[in-house]
mmCIF file of C-alpha atoms in Angstrom:
data_model
loop_
_atom_site.group_PDB
_atom_site.id
_atom_site.type_symbol
_atom_site.label_atom_id
_atom_site.label_comp_id
_atom_site.label_asym_id
_atom_site.label_seq_id
_atom_site.Cartn_x
_atom_site.Cartn_y
_atom_site.Cartn_z
ATOM 1 C CA UNK A 592 90.293 127.861 113.057
ATOM 2 C CA UNK A 593 87.044 126.104 113.923
ATOM 3 C CA UNK A 594 85.634 126.707 117.382
ATOM 4 C CA UNK A 595 86.827 123.700 119.436
ATOM 5 C CA UNK A 596 84.439 121.054 120.697
ATOM 6 C CA UNK A 597 84.431 120.157 124.420
ATOM 7 C CA UNK A 598 84.922 116.386 124.469
ATOM 8 C CA UNK A 599 84.670 114.181 127.538
ATOM 9 C CA UNK A 600 85.116 110.762 125.965
ATOM 10 C CA UNK A 601 86.111 109.143 122.703
ATOM 11 C CA UNK A 602 85.676 105.371 122.752
ATOM 12 C CA UNK A 603 84.841 102.284 120.748
ATOM 13 C CA UNK A 604 84.326 100.318 118.710
ATOM 14 C CA UNK A 605 81.186 99.241 120.532
ATOM 15 C CA UNK A 606 77.511 98.874 119.701
ATOM 16 C CA UNK A 607 74.801 101.497 119.883
ATOM 17 C CA UNK A 608 72.521 100.548 122.759
ATOM 18 C CA UNK A 609 69.524 102.769 122.045
ATOM 19 C CA UNK A 610 67.083 104.073 119.472
ATOM 20 C CA UNK A 611 66.875 103.706 115.718
ATOM 21 C CA UNK A 612 70.369 102.278 115.238
ATOM 22 C CA UNK A 613 70.391 99.890 118.209
ATOM 23 C CA UNK A 614 72.971 97.174 117.676
ATOM 24 C CA UNK A 615 74.940 99.255 115.141
ATOM 25 C CA UNK A 616 78.709 98.932 115.415
ATOM 26 C CA UNK A 617 79.867 102.469 116.153
ATOM 27 C CA UNK A 618 82.429 104.764 117.723
ATOM 28 C CA UNK A 619 81.361 107.320 120.333
ATOM 29 C CA UNK A 620 82.294 110.958 120.788
ATOM 30 C CA UNK A 621 80.717 112.321 123.971
ATOM 31 C CA UNK A 622 80.559 116.092 124.245
ATOM 32 C CA UNK A 623 80.258 118.158 127.397
ATOM 33 C CA UNK A 624 77.411 120.440 128.410
ATOM 34 C CA UNK A 625 73.648 120.189 128.422
ATOM 35 C CA UNK A 626 70.774 122.646 128.597
ATOM 36 C CA UNK A 627 68.675 120.081 130.534
ATOM 37 C CA UNK A 628 69.041 118.654 134.031
ATOM 38 C CA UNK A 629 67.051 115.420 133.895
ATOM 39 C CA UNK A 630 66.460 113.855 137.300
ATOM 40 C CA UNK A 631 67.525 110.383 136.136
ATOM 41 C CA UNK A 632 70.285 111.379 133.690
ATOM 42 C CA UNK A 633 72.781 108.549 133.200
ATOM 43 C CA UNK A 634 75.370 110.993 131.817
ATOM 44 C CA UNK A 635 75.187 113.741 134.429
ATOM 45 C CA UNK A 636 78.977 113.935 134.443
ATOM 46 C CA UNK A 637 78.648 115.804 131.144
ATOM 47 C CA UNK A 638 77.082 118.814 132.880
ATOM 48 C CA UNK A 639 77.343 118.563 136.689
ATOM 49 C CA UNK A 640 81.015 119.425 136.983
ATOM 50 C CA UNK A 641 82.240 115.919 137.810
ATOM 51 C CA UNK A 642 83.576 115.344 134.287
ATOM 52 C CA UNK A 643 86.452 117.248 132.684
ATOM 53 C CA UNK A 644 86.311 117.987 128.960
ATOM 54 C CA UNK A 645 89.062 118.748 126.453
ATOM 55 C CA UNK A 646 88.685 121.407 123.776
ATOM 56 C CA UNK A 647 89.423 119.493 120.558
ATOM 57 C CA UNK A 648 89.448 120.381 116.892
ATOM 58 C CA UNK A 649 87.594 118.034 114.511
ATOM 59 C CA UNK A 650 90.920 116.718 113.163
ATOM 60 C CA UNK A 651 92.046 115.838 116.693
ATOM 61 C CA UNK A 652 88.830 113.927 117.342
ATOM 62 C CA UNK A 653 89.207 111.969 114.122
ATOM 63 C CA UNK A 654 92.839 111.176 114.971
ATOM 64 C CA UNK A 655 91.684 109.697 118.280
ATOM 65 C CA UNK A 656 89.005 107.647 116.544
ATOM 66 C CA UNK A 657 91.585 106.340 114.081
ATOM 67 C CA UNK A 658 94.016 105.500 116.883
ATOM 68 C CA UNK A 659 91.360 103.493 118.729
ATOM 69 C CA UNK A 660 90.042 101.598 115.721
ATOM 70 C CA UNK A 661 92.189 101.900 112.586
ATOM 71 C CA UNK A 662 90.076 100.744 109.613
ATOM 72 C CA UNK A 663 87.532 99.254 112.038
ATOM 73 C CA UNK A 664 84.696 101.770 111.911
ATOM 74 C CA UNK A 665 82.269 103.320 109.442
ATOM 75 C CA UNK A 666 79.822 104.869 111.924
ATOM 76 C CA UNK A 667 80.281 107.519 114.628
ATOM 77 C CA UNK A 668 77.749 108.466 117.307
ATOM 78 C CA UNK A 669 78.009 111.984 118.706
ATOM 79 C CA UNK A 670 76.355 112.135 122.114
ATOM 80 C CA UNK A 671 76.316 114.205 125.280
ATOM 81 C CA UNK A 672 75.004 116.018 127.179
ATOM 82 C CA UNK A 673 73.435 117.786 124.247
ATOM 83 C CA UNK A 674 75.714 117.951 121.180
ATOM 84 C CA UNK A 675 73.493 120.671 119.715
ATOM 85 C CA UNK A 676 75.230 123.189 121.971
ATOM 86 C CA UNK A 677 78.311 123.084 119.746
ATOM 87 C CA UNK A 678 78.638 124.719 116.336
ATOM 88 C CA UNK A 679 82.058 123.172 115.689
ATOM 89 C CA UNK A 680 80.472 119.768 115.193
ATOM 90 C CA UNK A 681 79.531 120.935 111.688
ATOM 91 C CA UNK A 682 83.141 120.529 110.555
ATOM 92 C CA UNK A 683 83.463 117.167 112.301
ATOM 93 C CA UNK A 684 80.386 115.877 110.469
ATOM 94 C CA UNK A 685 81.707 117.256 107.185
ATOM 95 C CA UNK A 686 85.087 115.565 107.560
ATOM 96 C CA UNK A 687 83.547 112.248 108.551
ATOM 97 C CA UNK A 688 81.146 112.414 105.610
ATOM 98 C CA UNK A 689 84.072 113.048 103.259
ATOM 99 C CA UNK A 690 85.585 109.775 104.459
ATOM 100 C CA UNK A 691 82.360 107.863 103.879
ATOM 101 C CA UNK A 692 81.668 107.487 107.609
ATOM 102 C CA UNK A 693 78.040 107.688 108.695
ATOM 103 C CA UNK A 694 77.034 109.693 111.747
ATOM 104 C CA UNK A 695 74.364 109.588 114.424
ATOM 105 C CA UNK A 696 73.213 112.186 116.967
ATOM 106 C CA UNK A 697 70.726 112.067 119.805
ATOM 107 C CA UNK A 698 69.195 115.235 121.250
ATOM 108 C CA UNK A 699 66.088 116.242 123.177
ATOM 109 C CA UNK A 700 65.047 118.649 120.428
ATOM 110 C CA UNK A 701 65.536 121.825 122.433
ATOM 111 C CA UNK A 702 68.279 123.490 120.351
ATOM 112 C CA UNK A 703 68.750 123.556 116.580
ATOM 113 C CA UNK A 704 71.955 123.544 114.520
ATOM 114 C CA UNK A 705 71.956 123.425 110.718
ATOM 115 C CA UNK A 706 74.638 120.721 110.735
ATOM 116 C CA UNK A 707 71.925 118.255 111.758
ATOM 117 C CA UNK A 708 70.825 118.225 108.122
ATOM 118 C CA UNK A 709 74.059 116.376 107.251
ATOM 119 C CA UNK A 710 73.670 113.686 109.954
ATOM 120 C CA UNK A 711 72.536 110.238 108.803
ATOM 121 C CA UNK A 712 70.671 109.114 111.948
ATOM 122 C CA UNK A 713 69.003 111.729 114.149
ATOM 123 C CA UNK A 714 67.200 110.533 117.255
ATOM 124 C CA UNK A 715 64.982 113.146 118.907
ATOM 125 C CA UNK A 716 64.399 112.141 122.514
ATOM 126 C CA UNK A 717 61.904 114.492 124.194
ATOM 127 C CA UNK A 718 62.020 114.063 127.932
ATOM 128 C CA UNK A 719 58.969 112.675 129.793
ATOM 129 C CA UNK A 720 57.527 114.028 133.048
ATOM 130 C CA UNK A 721 59.744 111.866 135.266
ATOM 131 C CA UNK A 722 62.765 113.849 134.026
ATOM 132 C CA UNK A 723 61.484 117.065 135.600
ATOM 133 C CA UNK A 724 61.903 118.845 132.260
ATOM 134 C CA UNK A 725 59.249 120.553 130.119
ATOM 135 C CA UNK A 726 58.848 119.915 126.399
ATOM 136 C CA UNK A 727 58.861 122.911 124.061
ATOM 137 C CA UNK A 728 56.465 121.547 121.457
ATOM 138 C CA UNK A 729 57.061 124.402 119.011
ATOM 139 C CA UNK A 730 60.769 123.603 118.900
ATOM 140 C CA UNK A 731 60.049 119.901 118.567
ATOM 141 C CA UNK A 732 57.687 120.658 115.680
ATOM 142 C CA UNK A 733 60.532 122.455 113.909
ATOM 143 C CA UNK A 734 62.778 119.400 114.165
ATOM 144 C CA UNK A 735 60.093 117.103 112.800
ATOM 145 C CA UNK A 736 59.180 119.476 109.975
ATOM 146 C CA UNK A 737 62.761 120.278 108.952
ATOM 147 C CA UNK A 738 64.545 116.923 109.016
ATOM 148 C CA UNK A 739 63.985 114.262 106.368
ATOM 149 C CA UNK A 740 61.781 111.365 107.523
ATOM 150 C CA UNK A 741 64.480 108.888 106.456
ATOM 151 C CA UNK A 742 67.041 110.362 108.878
ATOM 152 C CA UNK A 743 64.720 110.958 111.826
ATOM 153 C CA UNK A 744 63.149 109.014 114.651
ATOM 154 C CA UNK A 745 61.653 109.747 118.065
ATOM 155 C CA UNK A 746 62.586 107.979 121.290
ATOM 156 C CA UNK A 747 60.869 108.290 124.655
ATOM 157 C CA UNK A 748 62.332 106.790 127.820
ATOM 158 C CA UNK A 749 59.557 105.375 130.016
ATOM 159 C CA UNK A 750 59.814 104.973 133.784
ATOM 160 C CA UNK A 751 56.137 104.816 134.759
ATOM 161 C CA UNK A 752 52.577 105.081 133.472
ATOM 162 C CA UNK A 753 52.710 108.887 133.396
ATOM 163 C CA UNK A 754 55.729 108.685 131.089
ATOM 164 C CA UNK A 755 53.886 106.118 128.982
ATOM 165 C CA UNK A 756 50.926 108.511 128.618
ATOM 166 C CA UNK A 757 53.408 111.204 127.533
ATOM 167 C CA UNK A 758 54.817 108.836 124.902
ATOM 168 C CA UNK A 759 51.295 108.333 123.583
ATOM 169 C CA UNK A 760 50.876 112.096 123.288
ATOM 170 C CA UNK A 761 54.138 112.268 121.319
ATOM 171 C CA UNK A 762 52.926 109.506 119.003
ATOM 172 C CA UNK A 763 49.566 111.217 118.442
ATOM 173 C CA UNK A 764 51.283 114.504 117.592
ATOM 174 C CA UNK A 765 53.757 112.877 115.167
ATOM 175 C CA UNK A 766 52.008 109.708 113.954
ATOM 176 C CA UNK A 767 54.131 109.287 110.807
ATOM 177 C CA UNK A 768 57.491 109.544 112.601
ATOM 178 C CA UNK A 769 59.034 106.298 113.832
ATOM 179 C CA UNK A 770 58.719 106.050 117.612
ATOM 180 C CA UNK A 771 60.897 103.942 119.891
ATOM 181 C CA UNK A 772 59.931 103.337 123.503
ATOM 182 C CA UNK A 773 62.781 102.511 125.822
ATOM 183 C CA UNK A 774 62.799 101.318 129.386
ATOM 184 C CA UNK A 775 64.440 103.678 131.867
ATOM 185 C CA UNK A 776 67.281 102.858 134.250
ATOM 186 C CA UNK A 777 66.399 104.031 137.762
ATOM 187 C CA UNK A 778 69.741 103.053 139.332
ATOM 188 C CA UNK A 779 72.552 104.681 137.368
ATOM 189 C CA UNK A 780 75.239 104.197 140.036
ATOM 190 C CA UNK A 781 74.931 100.593 141.220
ATOM 191 C CA UNK A 782 77.717 98.141 140.523
ATOM 192 C CA UNK A 783 75.486 95.134 141.225
ATOM 193 C CA UNK A 784 75.058 93.955 137.634
ATOM 194 C CA UNK A 785 72.795 90.997 138.444
ATOM 195 C CA UNK A 786 70.339 93.093 140.429
ATOM 196 C CA UNK A 787 70.327 95.812 137.766
ATOM 197 C CA UNK A 788 69.753 93.243 135.026
ATOM 198 C CA UNK A 789 66.752 91.809 136.869
ATOM 199 C CA UNK A 790 65.271 95.268 137.432
ATOM 200 C CA UNK A 791 65.710 96.300 133.813
ATOM 201 C CA UNK A 792 64.215 93.113 132.406
ATOM 202 C CA UNK A 793 61.203 93.377 134.741
ATOM 203 C CA UNK A 794 60.644 96.977 133.634
ATOM 204 C CA UNK A 795 61.099 95.998 130.002
ATOM 205 C CA UNK A 796 58.451 93.293 130.322
ATOM 206 C CA UNK A 797 56.070 95.812 131.920
ATOM 207 C CA UNK A 798 56.625 98.281 129.076
ATOM 208 C CA UNK A 799 56.009 95.545 126.523
ATOM 209 C CA UNK A 800 52.783 94.562 128.271
ATOM 210 C CA UNK A 801 51.485 98.149 128.298
ATOM 211 C CA UNK A 802 52.240 98.499 124.607
ATOM 212 C CA UNK A 803 50.888 95.137 123.457
ATOM 213 C CA UNK A 804 47.528 95.865 125.080
ATOM 214 C CA UNK A 805 47.274 99.381 123.595
ATOM 215 C CA UNK A 806 45.561 99.722 120.222
ATOM 216 C CA UNK A 807 46.866 103.296 119.884
ATOM 217 C CA UNK A 808 50.480 102.083 119.917
ATOM 218 C CA UNK A 809 50.419 99.571 117.070
ATOM 219 C CA UNK A 810 53.310 101.175 115.166
ATOM 220 C CA UNK A 811 55.971 101.609 117.836
ATOM 221 C CA UNK A 812 59.092 99.659 118.735
ATOM 222 C CA UNK A 813 59.810 98.707 122.346
ATOM 223 C CA UNK A 814 63.493 98.516 123.248
ATOM 224 C CA UNK A 815 65.687 97.639 126.202
ATOM 225 C CA UNK A 816 68.702 99.781 126.986
ATOM 226 C CA UNK A 817 71.001 97.249 125.363
ATOM 227 C CA UNK A 818 74.360 98.507 126.589
ATOM 228 C CA UNK A 819 73.099 98.577 130.189
ATOM 229 C CA UNK A 820 71.949 94.969 129.932
ATOM 230 C CA UNK A 821 75.422 94.015 128.740
ATOM 231 C CA UNK A 822 77.706 96.253 130.796
ATOM 232 C CA UNK A 823 75.590 97.789 133.549
ATOM 233 C CA UNK A 824 76.555 101.373 134.436
ATOM 234 C CA UNK A 825 80.120 101.045 133.174
ATOM 235 C CA UNK A 826 81.355 104.017 131.121
ATOM 236 C CA UNK A 827 83.322 103.951 127.908
ATOM 237 C CA UNK A 828 81.773 100.803 126.414
#
């Protein structure tokens, strides 16, 4: 039997709110556990003990996806935490691929699993200084060198000018890899949707302005956090 996967949430259909497949209709499988502890993490329940995971086999995960959206999905996003902690995802990817269902994964690029080679959309999201984490550039190099350009993109969340300078360093190091800049959400607990929306749009405009005036960032995409604009900090959407 395959080593089970710790799963916190299975939900959808919804849209992907971030990165290279923003706007894509997708299902979500959120795994537990992370090797990082980002200061502004919007999914801290995956690693801080406040969320409870279930140990599921790939077939059980697919059954839940089918129950939620029978014949209504062709794309599954596996998120976390950091899904790269879990070897059992290899069989999940394999079974989804056999059914003609595309897959997406986002990771910070700190841990490697060979099953990534079978994922359609891989977003590598190295964490900027505001996260409190340190980038292992050698490991990140391995991701960039090993994955196919067609399946790979980089995404950097930007909270301030120091983070923006970090994003520029990422772009200089990997100039041929698609880079997405995304505004960060500083208030991951508020239920005041109108106030959060105003804050996020103001920060998005600032990020756009920095980028538009920067001749070194002519080949980047600047994104909002789409799901947060729509649903605030609500989970499971």
